[in-house]
Amino acid sequence: MKFTWCLSSWLLASLRLDSVAAASSHLRGIDKSDASSNIHDRVLKEDEEGEFVVAHIQYEHIESRRGLQGNSGRNTNDQPDEMMTLVMDSGLIYTLEGVDPNWRRPESGKARVSIGAGATVKSNGRINLNGGMPSVVGGPKKPKKNKDHPIFGRDLEGTPPTEEQQANLENLRRQLQDGTRSVLAVRINHTGSGAKGNTSADAATIANNIFGDEVGGNDPVNLHSQYEACSHGKFLFKPAPNQVGNSGVSIVDGVVEVTASSTDCTDGGCDGALRTEASNILLDAFGQSVQNLATHVMFCVPPGSMSGIAYAGVNSWYSVYSDKWCQYVSVQLHEIGHNLGYGHSNENGSYQDQSGMMGFSYSQSDSPIMCFNGPKSWKAGWYSDRHTVFNQQDLTWAGQVFGQADYPATNEGDTVLLKLNTASSTDYYVQFNRKIGNNSGTNEGGNQVLVTRAGGEGTSYSESELLAKLNAGGSFSLENFDNSGFELRLTVNSINLSATPAYADITVQSGCVSNADCNTCGGETCGIESGVCEAGTPLDNCCGNGVCEAGENPISCPSECVCSNTPGYSLFEVEVITDNYPGETSWSLKNMCTGNVMGSKAQGSMTTTGPQPDAQFCVENVNAELEFTISDTYGDGVCCSYGLGSYKVKQDGVVMISGGEFASTEIESFGSCGPPPATPNPTNNPTSLPTSNPTTPLPTANPTTEPTNPMTTEPTANPTPSPTPSPTPNP
């Protein structure tokens, strides 16, 4: 998000660096003004605390090139796709910049951090840490109790919870997505320098587009109606209660209107300063910070005041919308989804999964009518009584999977979401994407079986990746599922759209179906009915019998001959941690002596951020020069612009090369080819010995004096031409 300087001295006061009401946080600092430019900064004199929140910035989708306009990650405009923010207890939100790229940041919305003295508080709503790192000081602070709109839909009286209990409550609040939450939309009009004017819609129209019939409006599809429909009445968003504040500022039908007159928007990109000024106006009007006025706060800023179409804090309460995007249902559900801890839905690129709302958004008021994909639905828990979990040791599962749109018509014991569970936090989610009712406008995979991968164990924040869209007769497989050695096979036997409710008949198997699936060398045979490989007598001289025997080596029999324990062999390992855009990264490890590529990962093959599965190669121990090449299509390496990535190449556990900060490509090599060890001995010895010794001195000088006279008369004519040419050239 690009921000500009805001020049007014009033905004410095709005930052409340010197004195503020008791409900506000004090940012105590000394003035650091530049008289020539009229720009005022302040340097923090004391540490300041707030909640750490990451905000994801969404850009407008351009269908013709299937890209996101202005999306820094993949287009020409150098604008970030996320920003780190500090949310003060006063409700003011500051964008953090100048943070040490090596800082291992905590999960968004789950930690309080401290900004050290000496950081610069700027007049445009930013805090520059000047290369420093925030310090994690604890979990999120308990929200102030407000009986008009308690977070759980009811007030909790009694003994205040301990810090540990409050942390558990906060985690519960994030995970249990049912009950009622309040929403306040803040319409910001701007009359200051570089005036941006008013939002396109007035307050009443914004209320109608967000709440519809809940406020007596006629908008058919909106934030309120679609969350209610997708949750089947379990999760409701209601307008913040009407309130009359000071200076003529009032909340009506969940919307409050403020006029920002001091923010300078001459250069555009002033949404941060507009947000700050609006928050201070509301603090003065109602005597409490903005986040205490509702569970979720939507800031609607006038056109031209921000790049991108919207952004929201993950596991937080705030979201910001560019003008008309505040009115569109898909971006409303998307950004509030980030508040709920939902990550983006991807498919061969960010935002590209259009089966649900966490892909890219649409500039349409009442469409598309759709809900969320499998991982997000699992996290929401709205259909938890229809969840089924398959573990590898189950071997086989067969049954009908129903669409969430038909959830009310299903019965106890039915399956709406099937989770293919692994021992890691990354799992696979199977859903029947029924295109009807609350999901009638799904833009991808309608009436198909979808398989989607996501981390976070289905409860924590994670982006997802759509892997398969299956029709009847289609299948999907995962090699070595959950490190079992068995392939998982999912087959869609049939899809019945005529049934009530419609369903997909699915079979999942991750066990043996014949002896070929078992270790026959180890003597195993497949129990066809059980799907279990049954033990038997191992075979001799057979790779797989559990013994590294004569004639076997780590290459011919890697299951039994351990590379690192076998003389004459070396184990090479490639460890890669990607940045936030794994699909841009590729690498290869090449033997420069032979020209053979030992291993590689192509662009697009890595789809999850962070640590990748280690690649290992066992090589017969010869002198070799190895060359490692790593590339990034965007040109920012794997560290540290959009994540803290790195790479290492090890030989027998020793790190040979490492790095992470580069531009488009980095090439590193180690070792050397050298002469082959077996070549010098046989080449030099046979050549020099026969040539020097036998040729001239022995046969020529000795036989001449004695045998020449007696043998001349008879043999001279015949033997001479024959032996002379032969011995001479050979030696």
XYZ file of C-alpha atoms in Angstrom:
731
model
C 0.000 0.000 0.000
C 1.492 3.307 -1.028
C 1.119 6.107 1.508
C 1.883 9.819 1.214
C 3.004 12.436 3.700
C 0.161 14.185 5.513
C 1.340 17.690 6.263
C -1.149 19.117 8.694
C -0.188 19.841 12.250
C -3.679 18.723 13.319
C -2.877 15.133 12.382
C 0.087 15.198 14.695
C -2.330 16.013 17.465
C -4.629 13.257 16.230
C -1.784 10.796 16.747
C -2.033 11.869 20.403
C 1.658 11.881 20.985
C 1.525 14.483 23.721
C -1.790 14.197 25.549
C -4.998 12.317 24.915
C -8.086 11.089 26.716
C -7.673 8.215 29.128
C -9.124 5.717 26.685
C -6.416 6.447 24.143
C -2.874 5.165 24.006
C -0.165 7.785 24.522
C 2.612 7.760 21.949
C 5.170 9.751 23.909
C 7.719 11.414 21.678
C 9.797 14.435 20.875
C 9.139 16.608 17.837
C 11.375 16.103 14.842
C 10.041 18.620 12.349
C 11.490 19.778 9.068
C 10.609 23.441 8.689
C 11.561 23.511 5.028
C 9.056 20.830 4.105
C 6.556 21.352 6.904
C 6.755 17.633 7.642
C 6.502 16.662 11.280
C 7.716 13.390 12.753
C 8.123 12.327 16.342
C 10.675 10.017 17.883
C 9.387 7.670 20.566
C 10.874 8.423 23.954
C 9.471 5.250 25.551
C 8.501 1.779 24.378
C 4.941 1.436 23.073
C 2.761 -1.672 22.958
C -0.054 -2.792 20.688
C -1.477 -5.822 18.938
C 0.481 -7.083 15.936
C -1.776 -7.542 12.891
C -0.926 -8.378 9.288
C -3.261 -6.867 6.682
C -3.672 -8.418 3.225
C -4.221 -5.957 0.379
C -6.569 -6.985 -2.417
C -6.316 -5.537 -5.920
C -8.864 -5.448 -8.699
C -8.934 -8.526 -10.896
C -8.371 -8.058 -14.625
C -10.090 -10.966 -16.376
C -8.445 -10.357 -19.753
C -5.020 -11.240 -18.344
C -6.230 -13.174 -15.346
C -4.193 -10.991 -13.042
C -4.626 -8.516 -10.243
C -4.293 -4.874 -11.238
C -1.492 -3.217 -9.311
C -0.656 -6.415 -7.453
C 2.998 -5.942 -6.616
C 3.574 -9.612 -6.338
C 3.126 -10.247 -9.999
C 2.731 -6.982 -11.922
C 4.690 -3.815 -12.625
C 3.476 -1.558 -9.826
C 5.752 -1.842 -6.825
C 3.062 -2.130 -4.163
C 3.037 -4.658 -1.327
C 0.454 -7.402 -1.036
C 0.480 -7.237 2.728
C 1.502 -4.821 5.428
C 2.379 -5.150 9.083
C 0.368 -2.991 11.441
C 0.338 -2.087 15.117
C -3.172 -1.777 16.561
C -3.163 0.438 19.634
C -5.586 0.000 22.507
C -7.019 3.376 21.463
C -8.117 1.883 18.149
C -5.497 3.751 16.132
C -3.739 1.612 13.543
C -0.160 2.298 12.463
C 1.606 0.731 9.520
C 5.051 -0.596 10.496
C 7.966 0.073 8.172
C 11.717 -0.241 8.442
C 11.398 -3.561 10.306
C 14.498 -5.752 10.357
C 13.823 -8.387 7.642
C 15.225 -11.086 9.925
C 12.441 -10.572 12.466
C 10.445 -13.753 12.960
C 7.036 -12.253 13.291
C 4.278 -13.876 15.378
C 0.917 -14.983 14.046
C -1.326 -12.096 13.101
C -3.827 -11.064 15.759
C -2.362 -13.463 18.331
C 0.367 -11.392 20.002
C 1.124 -8.028 21.537
C 4.406 -6.428 20.537
C 6.460 -3.557 21.858
C 8.006 -0.893 19.633
C 11.267 0.348 21.104
C 12.103 3.939 21.954
C 13.794 5.706 19.069
C 11.306 4.585 16.415
C 9.949 7.410 14.266
C 6.213 8.104 14.327
C 5.332 9.724 11.023
C 2.477 12.027 10.209
C 1.105 9.674 7.559
C 0.066 6.928 9.963
C 3.322 4.964 9.894
C 5.937 3.998 12.467
C 9.455 3.543 11.116
C 11.526 1.162 13.261
C 14.720 2.184 11.429
C 15.881 -1.416 11.071
C 14.802 -2.513 14.536
C 12.648 -5.432 15.617
C 9.440 -5.333 17.653
C 9.502 -7.432 20.825
C 6.738 -9.947 21.483
C 5.405 -9.207 24.974
C 2.311 -11.405 25.270
C -0.995 -12.519 23.833
C -3.790 -10.275 22.560
C -5.356 -7.937 25.074
C -8.818 -8.688 26.401
C -11.376 -6.558 24.531
C -13.171 -3.956 26.620
C -16.554 -5.250 27.724
C -19.486 -3.552 26.021
C -22.890 -4.818 27.089
C -24.529 -3.437 23.963
C -22.636 -5.818 21.740
C -20.672 -8.500 23.631
C -18.445 -10.595 21.431
C -20.186 -13.869 22.214
C -23.675 -12.417 21.943
C -24.059 -12.467 25.730
C -22.362 -10.825 28.679
C -20.094 -12.893 30.892
C -20.164 -11.916 34.574
C -18.046 -13.250 37.419
C -14.382 -13.437 38.316
C -12.110 -11.930 35.672
C -10.225 -14.681 33.774
C -6.536 -15.260 34.284
C -4.146 -14.359 31.496
C -4.046 -18.004 30.377
C -7.833 -18.254 30.497
C -8.162 -15.062 28.493
C -5.769 -16.415 25.865
C -7.921 -19.540 25.637
C -11.048 -17.398 25.381
C -9.491 -15.361 22.601
C -8.557 -18.506 20.704
C -12.082 -19.803 21.201
C -13.523 -16.531 19.975
C -11.512 -16.801 16.776
C -12.402 -20.443 16.140
C -16.068 -20.656 17.115
C -17.717 -18.764 14.323
C -21.310 -18.774 15.439
C -23.604 -16.474 17.318
C -23.957 -12.765 16.548
C -21.325 -10.143 15.804
C -21.822 -6.438 15.332
C -20.524 -4.414 12.398
C -19.904 -0.682 12.113
C -19.302 0.894 8.702
C -17.474 4.249 8.837
C -18.191 6.464 5.832
C -15.252 8.873 5.534
C -15.653 12.062 3.526
C -12.612 14.252 2.870
C -12.444 18.051 2.607
C -8.763 18.660 3.420
C -5.866 19.414 1.082
C -6.144 17.424 -2.124
C -9.769 16.831 -1.223
C -11.085 13.412 -2.276
C -14.683 14.356 -1.614
C -17.340 11.868 -0.555
C -17.783 8.160 -1.093
C -20.001 7.368 -4.078
C -22.741 5.948 -1.867
C -24.383 7.826 0.970
C -24.728 6.375 4.460
C -28.190 4.913 3.836
C -27.048 3.147 0.667
C -24.005 1.698 2.423
C -26.253 0.398 5.224
C -28.550 -1.230 2.670
C -25.630 -2.833 0.784
C -24.153 -4.316 3.972
C -27.222 -5.245 6.027
C -30.175 -5.329 3.584
C -33.489 -6.183 5.203
C -31.862 -6.105 8.638
C -32.115 -2.295 8.425
C -35.306 -2.215 6.367
C -33.457 -2.173 3.055
C -34.082 -4.096 -0.148
C -30.589 -5.278 -1.067
C -31.020 -9.044 -1.609
C -27.421 -10.283 -1.191
C -25.009 -8.674 1.250
C -22.621 -9.301 4.139
C -25.472 -9.982 6.574
C -27.588 -12.202 4.304
C -24.770 -14.289 2.787
C -22.984 -15.150 6.032
C -26.369 -16.115 7.455
C -27.083 -18.264 4.377
C -23.659 -19.946 4.284
C -23.771 -20.756 8.006
C -27.416 -21.837 7.749
C -28.406 -19.303 10.379
C -25.557 -20.057 12.809
C -23.435 -16.945 12.230
C -25.050 -13.506 12.057
C -23.652 -10.041 11.410
C -25.854 -7.300 12.815
C -25.514 -3.506 12.563
C -23.856 -1.774 15.519
C -26.468 -0.285 17.877
C -27.678 3.229 17.124
C -25.883 5.832 19.203
C -25.883 9.619 19.364
C -22.431 11.073 19.972
C -20.929 14.517 20.399
C -20.630 17.109 17.640
C -23.524 15.679 15.651
C -21.817 12.317 15.032
C -24.275 9.425 15.282
C -24.458 5.738 14.436
C -27.579 4.956 12.415
C -28.349 1.482 11.019
C -24.775 0.355 11.555
C -23.192 3.288 9.696
C -21.487 6.413 11.053
C -20.431 9.317 8.850
C -17.387 11.509 9.550
C -15.647 14.299 7.667
C -11.852 14.360 7.639
C -10.740 17.939 7.101
C -7.119 17.874 8.238
C -5.660 14.973 6.292
C -3.575 15.964 3.267
C -4.393 13.761 0.275
C -2.578 15.833 -2.326
C -0.497 12.880 -3.491
C -3.169 10.216 -2.917
C -2.509 7.106 -0.859
C -3.779 8.745 2.315
C -6.096 6.005 3.562
C -3.942 5.402 6.655
C -4.189 9.037 7.694
C -7.930 9.157 6.891
C -8.442 6.061 9.018
C -6.521 7.660 11.890
C -8.402 10.943 11.714
C -11.751 9.132 11.570
C -10.826 6.995 14.593
C -9.978 10.095 16.611
C -13.251 11.770 15.626
C -15.161 8.707 16.825
C -13.135 8.611 20.042
C -14.093 12.199 20.761
C -17.707 11.633 19.767
C -18.399 8.471 21.779
C -15.720 8.492 24.457
C -14.402 5.046 23.553
C -12.050 3.617 20.973
C -13.470 2.582 17.632
C -12.992 -1.161 18.115
C -15.216 -0.997 21.170
C -18.099 0.340 19.108
C -18.513 -2.963 17.234
C -16.904 -6.365 16.773
C -15.912 -5.480 13.207
C -15.265 -1.998 11.797
C -15.363 -1.312 8.037
C -13.702 1.941 6.933
C -15.113 3.165 3.594
C -12.753 5.781 2.115
C -13.465 8.135 -0.829
C -12.233 7.355 -4.355
C -8.584 8.008 -5.152
C -7.388 7.848 -1.562
C -5.844 4.345 -1.681
C -4.330 1.852 -4.082
C -5.896 -1.561 -4.199
C -9.571 -2.180 -3.578
C -9.530 -3.294 0.070
C -7.483 -4.749 2.907
C -8.180 -6.259 6.308
C -6.347 -7.347 9.443
C -5.996 -11.103 9.830
C -7.516 -12.348 13.086
C -8.491 -8.763 13.807
C -11.428 -6.333 13.678
C -10.677 -3.733 10.999
C -11.040 -3.615 7.228
C -10.648 -0.760 4.724
C -12.433 -0.381 1.361
C -11.900 1.919 -1.589
C -15.173 3.735 -2.234
C -17.675 1.523 -4.106
C -15.940 -1.708 -3.030
C -17.508 -1.162 0.380
C -20.839 -2.043 -1.281
C -19.908 -5.298 -3.073
C -20.825 -8.579 -1.391
C -17.800 -10.609 -2.514
C -15.246 -8.152 -1.141
C -17.292 -7.756 2.066
C -17.201 -11.509 2.724
C -13.552 -11.728 1.641
C -12.237 -8.997 3.947
C -14.353 -9.968 6.954
C -13.111 -13.496 6.196
C -9.574 -12.254 6.847
C -10.808 -10.877 10.191
C -12.042 -14.411 10.930
C -8.636 -15.895 10.115
C -9.298 -17.134 6.573
C -6.355 -17.197 4.164
C -6.541 -16.720 0.424
C -7.867 -19.475 -1.817
C -5.299 -20.236 -4.509
C -5.054 -22.358 -7.618
C -1.855 -22.122 -9.622
C -1.483 -18.611 -8.278
C -2.874 -16.293 -5.621
C -6.636 -15.711 -5.492
C -7.343 -18.026 -8.446
C -9.641 -20.539 -6.695
C -13.073 -19.198 -7.604
C -15.124 -21.942 -6.004
C -15.607 -19.694 -2.954
C -15.284 -16.184 -1.599
C -11.588 -16.081 -0.605
C -10.377 -15.904 -4.205
C -10.423 -12.570 -5.987
C -13.476 -10.330 -5.558
C -15.976 -8.971 -8.080
C -17.284 -5.452 -8.720
C -20.885 -6.608 -8.394
C -23.308 -5.615 -5.659
C -25.318 -8.830 -5.335
C -23.210 -11.567 -6.895
C -21.692 -14.066 -7.115
C -23.845 -16.017 -4.673
C -21.399 -18.500 -3.199
C -19.842 -19.520 0.098
C -16.382 -20.878 0.988
C -14.206 -23.792 -0.054
C -13.548 -26.921 2.010
C -10.727 -25.694 4.294
C -12.506 -22.421 5.149
C -15.777 -24.243 5.772
C -13.984 -26.709 8.027
C -12.458 -23.839 10.016
C -15.834 -22.099 10.301
C -17.308 -25.214 11.908
C -20.823 -24.569 10.601
C -21.167 -28.175 9.417
C -18.996 -29.788 12.087
C -21.654 -32.406 12.872
C -21.232 -33.571 9.264
C -17.420 -33.738 9.311
C -15.670 -37.037 8.542
C -11.953 -37.653 9.065
C -10.018 -40.287 7.113
C -6.662 -41.448 8.473
C -4.244 -43.655 6.563
C -4.669 -46.498 9.039
C -8.372 -46.563 8.148
C -7.235 -47.969 4.782
C -10.625 -47.556 3.092
C -13.601 -45.198 3.245
C -16.646 -45.305 1.016
C -19.736 -43.148 1.207
C -21.811 -40.278 -0.061
C -20.640 -36.669 0.246
C -23.336 -33.980 0.213
C -23.024 -30.302 -0.676
C -23.107 -27.750 2.132
C -25.953 -26.006 0.307
C -28.094 -29.063 1.130
C -26.857 -29.264 4.728
C -30.351 -28.841 6.277
C -31.609 -31.847 4.272
C -28.852 -34.192 5.490
C -29.069 -36.543 8.464
C -26.870 -37.408 11.405
C -23.987 -39.545 10.222
C -23.934 -38.001 6.741
C -20.781 -36.366 5.366
C -20.576 -32.802 4.071
C -16.817 -32.346 4.461
C -14.235 -35.142 4.301
C -10.774 -34.450 5.680
C -7.869 -36.618 4.502
C -5.825 -36.260 7.649
C -2.046 -36.479 7.947
C 0.362 -36.380 10.864
C 1.504 -32.919 9.751
C -0.564 -29.729 9.907
C -1.177 -29.907 6.152
C -4.262 -31.893 5.201
C -6.595 -32.413 2.242
C -10.267 -31.453 2.193
C -12.897 -33.074 -0.013
C -16.220 -31.390 -0.753
C -19.087 -31.800 -3.197
C -19.461 -28.262 -4.534
C -23.220 -28.349 -5.023
C -24.302 -25.434 -7.208
C -27.632 -24.529 -5.694
C -29.173 -22.197 -3.128
C -26.581 -20.277 -1.116
C -23.913 -21.523 -3.543
C -25.809 -21.119 -6.818
C -23.282 -18.619 -8.179
C -20.074 -20.553 -7.535
C -17.741 -19.645 -10.379
C -15.651 -22.822 -10.440
C -16.141 -26.520 -9.858
C -19.919 -26.382 -9.665
C -21.467 -29.845 -9.040
C -17.988 -31.365 -8.976
C -15.930 -32.988 -6.234
C -13.134 -30.643 -5.156
C -9.915 -31.609 -3.393
C -8.131 -28.719 -1.668
C -4.927 -28.669 0.376
C -4.429 -26.389 3.382
C -2.256 -26.141 6.486
C -3.096 -25.033 9.986
C -4.796 -28.330 10.865
C -8.067 -26.797 9.716
C -8.238 -24.400 12.675
C -5.464 -21.830 12.156
C -4.786 -19.307 9.421
C -3.572 -20.866 6.192
C -3.844 -20.226 2.498
C -5.295 -23.098 0.477
C -4.575 -24.653 -2.914
C -7.251 -26.221 -5.138
C -5.759 -29.468 -6.477
C -8.557 -31.311 -8.285
C -12.043 -30.838 -9.757
C -13.574 -34.249 -10.414
C -16.586 -35.423 -12.373
C -18.148 -38.877 -12.091
C -15.494 -41.485 -12.885
C -12.677 -39.088 -12.037
C -9.904 -39.930 -9.614
C -7.199 -38.228 -7.596
C -4.116 -39.762 -5.987
C -1.447 -38.835 -3.457
C 1.817 -40.761 -3.489
C 3.130 -42.095 -0.208
C 0.167 -40.688 1.683
C 1.156 -39.603 5.186
C 4.542 -41.329 4.686
C 2.821 -44.695 4.738
C 4.446 -46.014 1.584
C 0.973 -46.410 0.083
C -0.666 -44.290 -2.543
C -3.992 -42.742 -1.568
C -6.600 -43.124 -4.317
C -9.846 -41.155 -4.303
C -12.428 -42.195 -6.883
C -15.724 -40.478 -7.686
C -17.900 -43.448 -8.480
C -20.943 -41.387 -9.405
C -22.649 -38.015 -8.963
C -26.417 -38.089 -8.484
C -28.025 -34.691 -9.081
C -31.518 -36.199 -9.235
C -31.486 -37.386 -5.640
C -32.801 -35.233 -2.790
C -30.362 -34.147 -1.573
C -27.874 -34.612 -4.403
C -24.615 -36.367 -3.581
C -21.320 -37.681 -4.886
C -20.484 -41.322 -4.199
C -16.802 -41.543 -3.295
C -14.302 -44.249 -2.419
C -10.974 -43.551 -0.719
C -8.354 -46.265 -0.358
C -4.848 -46.142 1.060
C -3.853 -49.779 1.481
C -2.898 -52.758 -0.657
C -5.090 -54.176 -3.423
C -2.633 -56.845 -4.631
C 0.699 -58.409 -3.661
C 2.397 -55.808 -5.869
C 1.474 -53.188 -3.268
C 3.369 -55.110 -0.582
C 7.002 -55.915 0.132
C 7.284 -59.253 -1.626
C 11.033 -59.385 -0.970
C 10.191 -59.119 2.691
C 7.777 -62.003 2.262
C 4.591 -59.921 2.547
C 1.337 -60.739 0.819
C -1.762 -58.579 0.509
C -4.845 -59.426 2.510
C -7.325 -58.445 -0.190
C -10.288 -57.996 2.129
C -8.390 -56.143 4.854
C -6.150 -54.075 2.580
C -3.260 -54.898 4.921
C 0.083 -56.390 3.865
C 0.565 -59.546 5.922
C 4.003 -60.703 7.093
C 5.791 -63.713 5.622
C 9.291 -65.173 5.155
C 11.792 -62.743 3.539
C 13.507 -63.826 0.327
C 17.304 -64.092 0.058
C 19.296 -61.852 -2.291
C 16.353 -59.577 -2.822
C 16.266 -55.830 -2.249
C 13.526 -55.310 0.277
C 14.260 -58.165 2.636
C 15.648 -55.812 5.262
C 19.352 -56.558 4.747
C 21.959 -54.715 2.680
C 23.546 -57.716 0.985
C 26.574 -58.189 -1.252
C 26.009 -56.626 -4.647
C 23.569 -54.047 -3.268
C 24.355 -50.368 -2.706
C 22.497 -47.173 -1.746
C 21.603 -46.510 -5.373
C 20.437 -49.993 -6.365
C 18.790 -50.683 -3.002
C 18.224 -47.410 -1.108
C 15.641 -48.930 1.214
C 18.283 -51.074 2.928
C 21.695 -49.628 2.118
C 21.960 -46.317 3.929
C 23.884 -43.766 1.881
C 25.627 -42.075 4.786
C 26.750 -45.448 6.215
C 28.071 -46.907 2.959
C 31.751 -46.275 2.059
C 32.204 -44.752 -1.359
C 28.898 -42.839 -1.409
C 27.871 -39.309 -0.441
C 24.450 -37.952 0.539
C 23.521 -34.548 -0.869
C 20.584 -32.592 0.589
C 18.877 -29.454 -0.694
C 16.893 -27.484 1.901
C 14.730 -24.616 0.605
C 12.496 -22.228 2.532
C 10.431 -20.079 0.152
C 9.105 -16.578 0.658
C 5.373 -15.805 0.474
C 5.306 -16.634 -3.249
C 6.645 -20.192 -3.571
C 5.450 -20.597 -7.156
C 8.062 -18.115 -8.348
C 11.008 -20.179 -7.091
C 12.869 -22.911 -8.968
C 16.212 -24.646 -8.440
C 18.543 -27.305 -9.852
C 21.648 -29.190 -8.704
C 23.919 -30.221 -11.572
C 27.059 -32.376 -11.822
C 29.271 -30.174 -14.001
C 31.683 -33.035 -14.702
C 29.062 -35.282 -16.281
C 26.443 -32.684 -17.211
C 23.783 -34.666 -15.356
C 21.133 -32.823 -13.337
C 20.947 -34.571 -9.981
C 17.698 -32.923 -8.936
C 15.505 -29.902 -9.550
C 12.234 -28.140 -8.756
C 10.477 -26.326 -11.595
C 8.757 -22.966 -11.318
C 5.248 -23.495 -9.978
C 5.983 -26.900 -8.452
C 6.298 -25.454 -4.939
C 2.857 -24.298 -3.818
C 3.101 -23.865 -0.047
C 5.051 -21.092 1.625
C 7.922 -21.729 4.014
C 10.013 -24.904 4.437
C 9.833 -27.358 1.542
C 10.410 -31.113 1.822
C 14.151 -31.785 1.712
C 15.460 -33.189 -1.579
C 18.089 -35.915 -1.062
C 20.416 -37.551 -3.583
C 22.829 -40.410 -2.967
C 25.812 -40.258 -5.323
C 28.736 -42.598 -5.803
C 31.676 -40.786 -4.294
C 33.654 -39.413 -7.245
C 35.506 -36.129 -7.647
C 32.900 -33.706 -9.009
C 32.043 -30.051 -9.287
C 28.417 -29.447 -8.356
C 26.543 -26.324 -9.393
C 23.403 -25.140 -7.566
C 21.138 -22.658 -9.363
C 18.143 -20.999 -7.703
C 15.852 -18.534 -9.499
C 12.945 -16.238 -8.664
C 10.755 -15.002 -11.517
C 9.818 -11.781 -9.754
C 13.437 -10.876 -9.120
C 13.384 -10.492 -5.336
C 14.991 -13.788 -4.317
C 13.455 -15.701 -1.426
C 14.413 -13.157 1.239
C 13.559 -10.643 2.524
C 10.956 -8.486 0.747
C 7.990 -10.850 1.056
C 9.108 -13.451 3.552
C 12.262 -14.818 5.160
C 13.310 -17.594 2.808
C 16.672 -19.319 2.464
C 18.492 -22.298 0.946
C 21.212 -24.753 1.976
C 23.027 -27.524 0.114
C 24.656 -30.157 2.312
C 27.076 -32.990 1.600
C 27.024 -35.723 4.238
C 25.487 -33.292 6.698
C 28.005 -30.484 6.095
C 26.637 -27.200 4.691
C 28.534 -26.509 1.473
C 26.622 -23.424 0.250
C 23.755 -21.326 1.608
C 21.951 -18.063 0.970
C 18.582 -16.485 0.234
C 19.093 -12.830 -0.669
C 19.521 -12.473 -4.427
C 17.700 -10.919 -7.361
C 16.538 -13.143 -10.235
C 19.140 -15.933 -10.163
C 21.988 -17.076 -7.955
C 24.536 -19.728 -8.981
C 26.908 -21.323 -6.463
C 29.287 -24.245 -6.969
C 31.579 -26.409 -4.885
C 34.005 -29.282 -5.481
C 36.063 -29.896 -8.621
C 36.169 -32.481 -11.365
C 39.883 -33.304 -11.302
C 41.442 -36.169 -13.305
C 39.733 -39.568 -13.003
C 41.723 -41.629 -10.467
C 42.049 -44.775 -12.631
C 43.412 -43.091 -15.784
C 47.110 -42.141 -15.132
C 48.590 -45.631 -14.328
C 47.545 -47.673 -17.349
C 48.218 -44.876 -19.833
C 51.832 -43.934 -18.945
C 53.360 -47.375 -18.140
C 52.600 -49.418 -21.277
C 53.627 -46.639 -23.619
C 57.094 -45.652 -22.372
C 58.572 -49.080 -21.491
C 58.195 -51.038 -24.748
C 59.133 -48.090 -26.930
C 62.550 -47.235 -25.383
C 63.976 -50.660 -24.493
C 63.253 -53.290 -27.120
C 63.368 -51.398 -30.402
C 66.948 -50.595 -31.487
C 69.668 -51.832 -29.118
C 68.661 -55.452 -28.521
C 67.665 -56.951 -31.861
C 69.927 -54.826 -34.054
C 73.404 -54.874 -32.355
C 73.633 -58.413 -30.878
C 72.589 -60.815 -33.650
C 74.533 -59.080 -36.389
C 78.182 -60.115 -35.588
C 77.664 -63.864 -35.004
C 74.790 -65.284 -36.986
C 75.180 -63.215 -40.130
C 78.003 -65.207 -41.908
C 76.771 -68.785 -41.399
C 73.190 -68.053 -42.350
C 73.697 -65.802 -45.313
C 73.769 -68.245 -48.244
C 70.368 -69.866 -47.613
C 68.005 -67.773 -45.523
C 68.953 -64.279 -46.618
C 66.498 -63.895 -49.453
C 63.401 -65.306 -47.720
C 63.517 -64.174 -44.080
C 64.742 -60.630 -44.522
C 61.673 -58.870 -46.009
C 59.220 -60.605 -43.705
C 60.520 -59.982 -40.134
C 62.014 -56.557 -40.684
C 58.830 -54.441 -41.060
C 56.843 -56.260 -38.382
C 58.919 -55.821 -35.216
C 59.881 -52.244 -35.886
C 56.516 -50.411 -35.782
C 54.907 -52.527 -33.024
C 57.157 -51.680 -30.107
